[in-house]
Coordinates of C-alpha atoms and ligand atoms in Angstrom, one line a residue:
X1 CA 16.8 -18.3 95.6
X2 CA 16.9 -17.0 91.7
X3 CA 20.3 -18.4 90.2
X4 CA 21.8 -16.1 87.9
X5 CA 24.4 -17.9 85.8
X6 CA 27.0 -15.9 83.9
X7 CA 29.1 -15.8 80.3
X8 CA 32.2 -17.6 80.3
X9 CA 35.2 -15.4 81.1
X10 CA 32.9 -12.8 83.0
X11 CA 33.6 -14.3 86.8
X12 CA 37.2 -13.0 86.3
X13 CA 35.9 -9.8 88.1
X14 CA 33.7 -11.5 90.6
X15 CA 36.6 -13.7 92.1
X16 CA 38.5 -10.6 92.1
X17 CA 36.1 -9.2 94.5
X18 CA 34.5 -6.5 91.9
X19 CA 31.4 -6.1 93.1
X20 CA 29.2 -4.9 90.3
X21 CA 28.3 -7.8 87.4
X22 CA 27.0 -5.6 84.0
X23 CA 24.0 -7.1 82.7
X24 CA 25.8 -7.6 79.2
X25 CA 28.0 -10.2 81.5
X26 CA 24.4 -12.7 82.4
X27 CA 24.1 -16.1 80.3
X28 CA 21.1 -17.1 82.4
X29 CA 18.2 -16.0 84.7
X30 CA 16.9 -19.3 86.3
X31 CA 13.4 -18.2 87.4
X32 CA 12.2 -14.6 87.7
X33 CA 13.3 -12.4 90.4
X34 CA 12.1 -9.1 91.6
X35 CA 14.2 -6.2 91.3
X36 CA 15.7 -5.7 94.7
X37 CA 16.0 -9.5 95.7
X38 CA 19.1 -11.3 96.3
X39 CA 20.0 -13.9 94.1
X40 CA 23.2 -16.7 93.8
X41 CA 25.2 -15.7 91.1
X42 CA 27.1 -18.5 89.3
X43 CA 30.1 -19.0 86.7
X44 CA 29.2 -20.8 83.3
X45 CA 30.8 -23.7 85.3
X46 CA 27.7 -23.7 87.6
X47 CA 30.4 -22.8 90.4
X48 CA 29.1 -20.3 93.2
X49 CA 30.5 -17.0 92.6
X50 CA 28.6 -14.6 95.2
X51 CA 25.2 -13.4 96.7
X52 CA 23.8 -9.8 95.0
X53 CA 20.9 -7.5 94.5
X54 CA 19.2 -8.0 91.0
X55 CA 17.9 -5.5 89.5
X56 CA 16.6 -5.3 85.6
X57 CA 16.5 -1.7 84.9
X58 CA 20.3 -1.2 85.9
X59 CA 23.3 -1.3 84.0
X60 CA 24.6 -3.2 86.7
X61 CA 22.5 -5.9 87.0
X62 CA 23.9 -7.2 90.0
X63 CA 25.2 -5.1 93.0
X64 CA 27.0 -8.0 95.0
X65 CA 27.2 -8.3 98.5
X66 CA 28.4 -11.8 99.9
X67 CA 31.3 -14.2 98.1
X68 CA 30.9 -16.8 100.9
X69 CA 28.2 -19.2 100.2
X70 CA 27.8 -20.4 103.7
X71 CA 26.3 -17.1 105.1
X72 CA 22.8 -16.3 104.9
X73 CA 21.9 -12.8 103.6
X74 CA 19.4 -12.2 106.4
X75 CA 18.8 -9.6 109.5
X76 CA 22.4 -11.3 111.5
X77 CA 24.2 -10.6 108.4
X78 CA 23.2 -7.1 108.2
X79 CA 23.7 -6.3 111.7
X80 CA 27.1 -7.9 110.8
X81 CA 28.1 -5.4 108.2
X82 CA 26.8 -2.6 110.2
X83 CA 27.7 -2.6 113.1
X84 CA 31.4 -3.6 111.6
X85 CA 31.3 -0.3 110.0
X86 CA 29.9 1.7 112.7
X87 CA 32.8 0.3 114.5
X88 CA 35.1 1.1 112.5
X89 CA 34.0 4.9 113.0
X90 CA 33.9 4.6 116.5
X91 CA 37.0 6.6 117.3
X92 CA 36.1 9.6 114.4
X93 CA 33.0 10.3 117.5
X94 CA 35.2 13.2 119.9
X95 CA 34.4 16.3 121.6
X96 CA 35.6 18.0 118.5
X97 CA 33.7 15.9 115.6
X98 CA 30.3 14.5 115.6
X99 CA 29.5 14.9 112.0
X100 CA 30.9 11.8 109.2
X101 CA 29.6 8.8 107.6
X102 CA 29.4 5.6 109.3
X103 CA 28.2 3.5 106.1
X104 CA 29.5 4.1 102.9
X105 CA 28.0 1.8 100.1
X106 CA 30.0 -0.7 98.6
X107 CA 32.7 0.4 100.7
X108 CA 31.2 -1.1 103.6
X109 CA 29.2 -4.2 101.6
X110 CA 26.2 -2.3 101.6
X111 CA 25.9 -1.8 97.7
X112 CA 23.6 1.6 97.7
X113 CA 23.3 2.3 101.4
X114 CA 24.8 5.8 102.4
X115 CA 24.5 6.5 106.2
X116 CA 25.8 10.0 107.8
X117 CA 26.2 10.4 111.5
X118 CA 25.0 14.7 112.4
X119 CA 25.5 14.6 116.3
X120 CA 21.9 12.9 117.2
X121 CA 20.1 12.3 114.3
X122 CA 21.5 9.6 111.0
X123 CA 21.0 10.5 107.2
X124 CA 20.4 7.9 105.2
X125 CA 20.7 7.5 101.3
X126 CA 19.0 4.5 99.7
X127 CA 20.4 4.2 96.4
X128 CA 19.9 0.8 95.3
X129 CA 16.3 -1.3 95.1
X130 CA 18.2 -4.3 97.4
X131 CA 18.5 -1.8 100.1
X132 CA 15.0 -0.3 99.3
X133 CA 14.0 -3.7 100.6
X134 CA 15.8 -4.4 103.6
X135 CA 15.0 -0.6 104.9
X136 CA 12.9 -1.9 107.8
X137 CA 15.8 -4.1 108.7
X138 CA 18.1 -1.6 108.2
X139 CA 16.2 0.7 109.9
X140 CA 16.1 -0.9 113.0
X141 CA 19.4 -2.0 113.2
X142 CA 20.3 1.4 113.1
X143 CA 18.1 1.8 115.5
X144 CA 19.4 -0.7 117.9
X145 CA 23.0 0.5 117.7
X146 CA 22.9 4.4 117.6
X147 CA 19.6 5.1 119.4
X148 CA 19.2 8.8 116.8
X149 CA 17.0 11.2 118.1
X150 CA 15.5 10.7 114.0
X151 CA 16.4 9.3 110.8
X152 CA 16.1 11.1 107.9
X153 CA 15.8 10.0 104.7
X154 CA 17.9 12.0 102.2
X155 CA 17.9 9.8 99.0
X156 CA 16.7 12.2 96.3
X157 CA 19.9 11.4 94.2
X158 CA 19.5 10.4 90.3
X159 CA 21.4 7.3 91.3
X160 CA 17.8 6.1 92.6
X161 CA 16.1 6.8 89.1
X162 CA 18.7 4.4 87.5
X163 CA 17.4 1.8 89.4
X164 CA 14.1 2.6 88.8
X165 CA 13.0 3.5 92.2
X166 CA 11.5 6.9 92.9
X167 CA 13.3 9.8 94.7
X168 CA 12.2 9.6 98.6
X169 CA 12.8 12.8 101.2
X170 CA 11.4 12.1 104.3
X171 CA 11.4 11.2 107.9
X172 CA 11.9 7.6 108.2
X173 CA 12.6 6.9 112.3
X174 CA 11.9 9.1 115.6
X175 CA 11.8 13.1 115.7
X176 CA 12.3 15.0 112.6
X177 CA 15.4 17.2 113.0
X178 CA 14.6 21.3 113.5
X179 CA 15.4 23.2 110.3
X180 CA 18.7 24.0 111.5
X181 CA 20.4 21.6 113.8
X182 CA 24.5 22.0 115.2
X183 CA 27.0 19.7 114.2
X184 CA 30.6 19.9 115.2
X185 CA 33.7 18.9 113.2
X186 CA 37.3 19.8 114.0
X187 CA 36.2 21.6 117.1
X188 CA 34.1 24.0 114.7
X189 CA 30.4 24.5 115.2
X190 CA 28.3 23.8 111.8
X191 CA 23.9 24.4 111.2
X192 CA 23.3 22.4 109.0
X193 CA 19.8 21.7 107.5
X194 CA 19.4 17.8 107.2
X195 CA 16.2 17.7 104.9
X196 CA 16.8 20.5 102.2
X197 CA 20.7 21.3 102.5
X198 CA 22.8 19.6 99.5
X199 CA 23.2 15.9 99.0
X200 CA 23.1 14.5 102.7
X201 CA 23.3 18.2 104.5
X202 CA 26.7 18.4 104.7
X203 CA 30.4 17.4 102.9
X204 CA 32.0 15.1 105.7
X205 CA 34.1 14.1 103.0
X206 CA 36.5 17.1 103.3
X207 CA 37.2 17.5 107.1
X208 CA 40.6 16.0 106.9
X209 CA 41.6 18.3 104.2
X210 CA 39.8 21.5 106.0
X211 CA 41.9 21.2 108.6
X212 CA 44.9 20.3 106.8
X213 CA 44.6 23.6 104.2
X214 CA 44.1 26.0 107.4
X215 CA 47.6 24.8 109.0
X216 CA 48.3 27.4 106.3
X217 CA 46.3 30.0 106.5
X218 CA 47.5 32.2 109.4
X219 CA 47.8 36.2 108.7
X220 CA 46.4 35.0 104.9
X221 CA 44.0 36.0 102.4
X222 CA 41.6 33.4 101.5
X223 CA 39.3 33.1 98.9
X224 CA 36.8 29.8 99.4
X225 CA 35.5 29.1 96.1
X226 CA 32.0 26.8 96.1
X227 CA 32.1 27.4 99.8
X228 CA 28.5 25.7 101.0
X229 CA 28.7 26.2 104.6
X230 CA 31.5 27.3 105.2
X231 CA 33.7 24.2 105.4
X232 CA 37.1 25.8 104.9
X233 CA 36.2 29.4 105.5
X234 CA 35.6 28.8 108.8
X235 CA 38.5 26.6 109.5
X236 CA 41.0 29.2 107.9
X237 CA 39.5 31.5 110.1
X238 CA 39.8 29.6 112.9
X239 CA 43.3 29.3 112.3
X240 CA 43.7 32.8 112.0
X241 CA 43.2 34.0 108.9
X242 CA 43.7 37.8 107.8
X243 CA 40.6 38.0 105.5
X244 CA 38.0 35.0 103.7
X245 CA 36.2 35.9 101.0
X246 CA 33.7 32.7 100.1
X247 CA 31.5 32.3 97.1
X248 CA 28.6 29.8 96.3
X249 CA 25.7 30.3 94.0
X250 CA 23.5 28.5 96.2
X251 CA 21.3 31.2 98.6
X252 CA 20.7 28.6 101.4
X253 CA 24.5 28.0 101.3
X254 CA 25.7 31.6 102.1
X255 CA 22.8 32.0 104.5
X256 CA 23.8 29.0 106.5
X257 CA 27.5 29.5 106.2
X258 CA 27.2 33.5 107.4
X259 CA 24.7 31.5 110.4
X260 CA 28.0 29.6 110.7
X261 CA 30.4 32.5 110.8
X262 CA 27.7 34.0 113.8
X263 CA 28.2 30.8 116.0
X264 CA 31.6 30.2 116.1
X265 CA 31.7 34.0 117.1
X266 CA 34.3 34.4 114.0
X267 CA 35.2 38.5 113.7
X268 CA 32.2 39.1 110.9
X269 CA 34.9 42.1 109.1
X270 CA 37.2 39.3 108.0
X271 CA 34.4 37.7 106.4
X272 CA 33.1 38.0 103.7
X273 CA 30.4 36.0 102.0
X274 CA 29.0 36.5 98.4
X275 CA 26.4 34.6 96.0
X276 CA 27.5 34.3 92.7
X277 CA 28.4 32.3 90.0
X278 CA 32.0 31.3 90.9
X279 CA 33.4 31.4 86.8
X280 CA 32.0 35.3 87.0
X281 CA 33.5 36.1 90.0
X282 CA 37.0 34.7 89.7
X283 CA 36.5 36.5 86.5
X284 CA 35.7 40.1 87.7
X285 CA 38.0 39.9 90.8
X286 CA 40.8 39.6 87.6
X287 CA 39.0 43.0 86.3
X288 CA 39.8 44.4 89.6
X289 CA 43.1 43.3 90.0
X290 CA 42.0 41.3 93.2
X291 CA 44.8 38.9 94.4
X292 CA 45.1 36.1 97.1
X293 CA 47.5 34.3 99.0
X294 CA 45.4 31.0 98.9
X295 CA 42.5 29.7 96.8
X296 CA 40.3 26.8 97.6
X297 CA 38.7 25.4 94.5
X298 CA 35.8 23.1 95.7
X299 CA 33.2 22.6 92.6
X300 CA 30.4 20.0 92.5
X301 CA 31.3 16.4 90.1
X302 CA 32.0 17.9 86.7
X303 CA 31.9 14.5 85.3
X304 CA 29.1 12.0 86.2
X305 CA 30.8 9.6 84.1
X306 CA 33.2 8.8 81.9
X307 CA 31.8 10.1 78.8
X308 CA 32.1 13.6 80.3
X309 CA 35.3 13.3 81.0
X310 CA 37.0 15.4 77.7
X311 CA 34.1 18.4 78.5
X312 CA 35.2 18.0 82.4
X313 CA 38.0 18.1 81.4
X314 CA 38.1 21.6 80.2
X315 CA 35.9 23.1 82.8
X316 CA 38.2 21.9 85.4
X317 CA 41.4 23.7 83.2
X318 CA 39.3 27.1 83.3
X319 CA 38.8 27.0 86.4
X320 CA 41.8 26.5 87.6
X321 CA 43.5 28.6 85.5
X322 CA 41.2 31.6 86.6
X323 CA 42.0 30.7 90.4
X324 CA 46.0 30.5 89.7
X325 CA 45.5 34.2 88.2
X326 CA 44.0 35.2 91.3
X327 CA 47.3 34.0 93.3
X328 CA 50.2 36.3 94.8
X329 CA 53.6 34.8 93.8
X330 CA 54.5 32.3 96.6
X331 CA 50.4 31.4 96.7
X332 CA 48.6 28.0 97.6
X333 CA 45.9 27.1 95.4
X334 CA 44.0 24.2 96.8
X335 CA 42.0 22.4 94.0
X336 CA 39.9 19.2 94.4
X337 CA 37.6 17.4 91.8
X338 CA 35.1 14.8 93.3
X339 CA 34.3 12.8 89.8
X340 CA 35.1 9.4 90.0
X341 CA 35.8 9.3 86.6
X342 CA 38.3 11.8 86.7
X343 CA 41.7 10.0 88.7
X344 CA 44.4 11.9 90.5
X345 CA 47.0 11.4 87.4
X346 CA 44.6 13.0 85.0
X347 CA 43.9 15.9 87.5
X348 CA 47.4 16.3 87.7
X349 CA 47.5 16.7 84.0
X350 CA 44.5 19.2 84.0
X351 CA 46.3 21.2 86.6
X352 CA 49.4 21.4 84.3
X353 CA 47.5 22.5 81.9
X354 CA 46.0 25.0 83.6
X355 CA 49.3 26.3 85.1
X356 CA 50.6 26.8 81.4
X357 CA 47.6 28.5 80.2
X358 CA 48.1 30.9 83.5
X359 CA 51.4 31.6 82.4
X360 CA 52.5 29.6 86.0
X361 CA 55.8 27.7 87.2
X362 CA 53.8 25.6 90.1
X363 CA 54.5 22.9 92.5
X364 CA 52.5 20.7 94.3
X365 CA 53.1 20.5 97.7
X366 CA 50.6 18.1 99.3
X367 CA 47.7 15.8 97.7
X368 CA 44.4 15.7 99.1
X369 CA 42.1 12.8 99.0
X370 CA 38.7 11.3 101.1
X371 CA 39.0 10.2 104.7
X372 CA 39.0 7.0 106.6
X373 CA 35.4 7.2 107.1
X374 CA 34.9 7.2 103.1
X375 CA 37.2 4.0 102.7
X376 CA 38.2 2.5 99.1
X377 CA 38.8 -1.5 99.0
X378 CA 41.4 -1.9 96.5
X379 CA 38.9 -4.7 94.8
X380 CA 36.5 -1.7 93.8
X381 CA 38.7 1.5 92.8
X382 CA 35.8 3.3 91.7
X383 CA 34.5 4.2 95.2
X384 CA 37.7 6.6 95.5
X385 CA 36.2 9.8 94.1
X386 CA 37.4 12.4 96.4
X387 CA 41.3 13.9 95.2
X388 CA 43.1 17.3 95.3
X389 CA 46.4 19.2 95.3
X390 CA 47.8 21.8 97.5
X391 CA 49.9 23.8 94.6
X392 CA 52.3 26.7 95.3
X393 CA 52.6 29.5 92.5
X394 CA 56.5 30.1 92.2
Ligands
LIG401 N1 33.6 23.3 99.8 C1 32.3 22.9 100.3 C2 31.6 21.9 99.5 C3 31.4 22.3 98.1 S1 30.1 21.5 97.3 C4 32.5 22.4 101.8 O1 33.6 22.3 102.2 O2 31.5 22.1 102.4 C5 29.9 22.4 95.9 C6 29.2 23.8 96.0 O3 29.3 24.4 94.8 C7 27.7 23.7 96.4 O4 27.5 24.5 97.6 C8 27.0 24.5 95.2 O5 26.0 25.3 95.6 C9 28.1 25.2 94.6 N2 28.1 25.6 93.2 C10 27.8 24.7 92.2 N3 28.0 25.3 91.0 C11 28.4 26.6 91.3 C12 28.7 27.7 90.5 N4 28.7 27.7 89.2 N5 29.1 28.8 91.1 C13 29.1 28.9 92.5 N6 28.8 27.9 93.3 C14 28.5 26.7 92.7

């Protein structure tokens, strides 16, 4: 095995369990490894550190996986980590919920391996060259412990061009799912289209706080901004909402969530779906005096990284100073941001900002943030992305 020796000082964040090493932080390559293999990484000591993927076109260089040096990194350790982490989802699989993630990258010491559970059939992100080459392996361990009707490969991401692997879409295991297959979560029936819907098909990532947001949405007005399918339209409704108005730009995303509305046999009149940009919507219902008692504000990562943070910054103000105008006095706004780079103190701040721009006395009420089947270990506090706040408009 390649030994990949390190600067001085730059094991600190290996011992503390960090598992990415920056290729500014490698003394020494000893021998020449492919991109994707596992390699021993060392401190300038020459003291074992951990096992990783290597990979030359990254800025991480090495994605580790392993800080014991007895185990081997071979098909009984990776039937080790995953079936520990489908495990650990075992009770998230009821009569209500067969949609959420059962492998979740580094989370789950599977540096670049994203695996979603939709009733029979697994989607599977491959985000990192390592994983690239233990997919047969990984394959049939899944294989072995789910027995999907398919497996579909869903790793189309720009992650994958940063590791210099091409962007794959494509059945890799069994049946190919139909164009539309049903999923359920929180007791709510979902279509959701596994090889062309957004990212893996489907946000797992927010059931928790679905549910949660409906508790108060009885005899409301609801207005689900970047709706997709229909994630908390449908469970307002189902919790009795007065009226949901959802907006997504995305034509696939209305189609499928008003397909969504149909199968839950939801009263179509309180529904009321519309494709549009969701700055010029928020802005005209403000022409036409339009108010809510909730908002949901749901947008896509406005900051990949930490460079866009100031520019994410202010799209994330207007925003949500456009949905607090929308709001009746005594109004929820429920706002989330899904950037990594942007944590929940600075979101806090954004939301102030937006309140004072509004012209808004608000209080938070509640904070949001990613479920137990999207864990964050402490030693990598990058892999908690997901964060919101319930807010109530005085
Ligand atoms: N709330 C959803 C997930 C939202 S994902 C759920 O619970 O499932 C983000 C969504 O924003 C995507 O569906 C995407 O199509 C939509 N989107 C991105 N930019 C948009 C824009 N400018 N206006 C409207 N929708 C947008």
């Amino acid at each position: 095995m390649v030994e990949i020796k390190l600067k001085r000082g730059k094991e600190k964040a290996v011992l503390q369990r960090h598992p990415w090493v920056f290729s500014g932080a490698l003394e020494k390559i000893k021998g020449s490894p492919e991109n994707g293999d596992v390699v021993k990484v060392t401190s300038a000591n020459n003291d074992f550190l951990a096992y990783g993927y290597y990979n030359n076109q990254s800025r991480v260089a090495v994605r580790l996986l392993e800080w014991d040096e007895s185990q081997q990194i071979d098909e009984n350790w990776y039937a080790q980590k995953i079936n520990q982490a489908i495990a650990s989802r075992g009770h998230l699989n009821t009569k209500d919920t067969n949609a959420y993630r059962l492998i979740f990258s580094e989370a789950d010491f599977l540096p670049g391996l994203i695996v979603d559970q939709y009733a029979d059939f697994l989607s599977v992100q491959i985000l990192s060259t390592g994983i690239e080459k233990a997919k047969p392996i990984i394959i049939s361990l899944l294989v072995k412990a789910l027995q999907p009707k398919g497996i579909f490969d869903r790793s189309d991401a720009t992650a994958r061009t940063h590791e210099g692997i091409t962007a794959e879409n494509g059945l890799l295991w069994g049946e190919a799912p139909a164009a539309f297959i049903a999923v359920k979560e929180n007791g709510i029936t979902y279509h959701i289209n596994i090889a062309e819907g957004q990212k893996s098909g489907f946000y797992c990532d927010q059931r928790d706080n679905r549910r949660l947001l409906a508790s108060y949405a009885k005899g409301k007005t609801v207005l689900d901004c970047f709706s997709y399918s229909g994630g908390f339209t449908l469970n307002a409704l189902a919790e009795g909402a007065k009226a949901v108005t959802s907006v997504d730009s995305s034509a696939l995303a209305i189609e499928t969530l008003k397909q969504n509305i149909t199968l839950n046999k939801f009263e179509k009149k309180k529904a009321n779906a519309i494709q549009s940009d969701v700055n010029k919507q928020l802005r005209a219902f403000k022409e036409e005096g339009k108010k809510f008692d909730i908002v949901v504000l749901d947008p896509p990562k406005y900051a990949p990284s930490r460079s866009a943070l100031d520019r994410a910054a202010r799209a994330y103000k207007d925003l949500n100073r456009l949905g607090l105008l929308l709001l009746e006095s005594g109004g929820l706004l429920a706002t989330f941001s899904c950037s990594g780079a942007v944590d929940i103190e600075t979101f806090k701040q954004i939301i102030a900002w937006a309140a004072l721009d509004a012209g808004k006395e608000v209080q938070v009420i509640k904070q949001f943030s990613q479920p137990e089947d999207h864990p964050v270990r402490l030693s990598f506090p990058e892999g908690e992305y997901l964060k919101g706040l319930l807010v109530r408009v005085l």
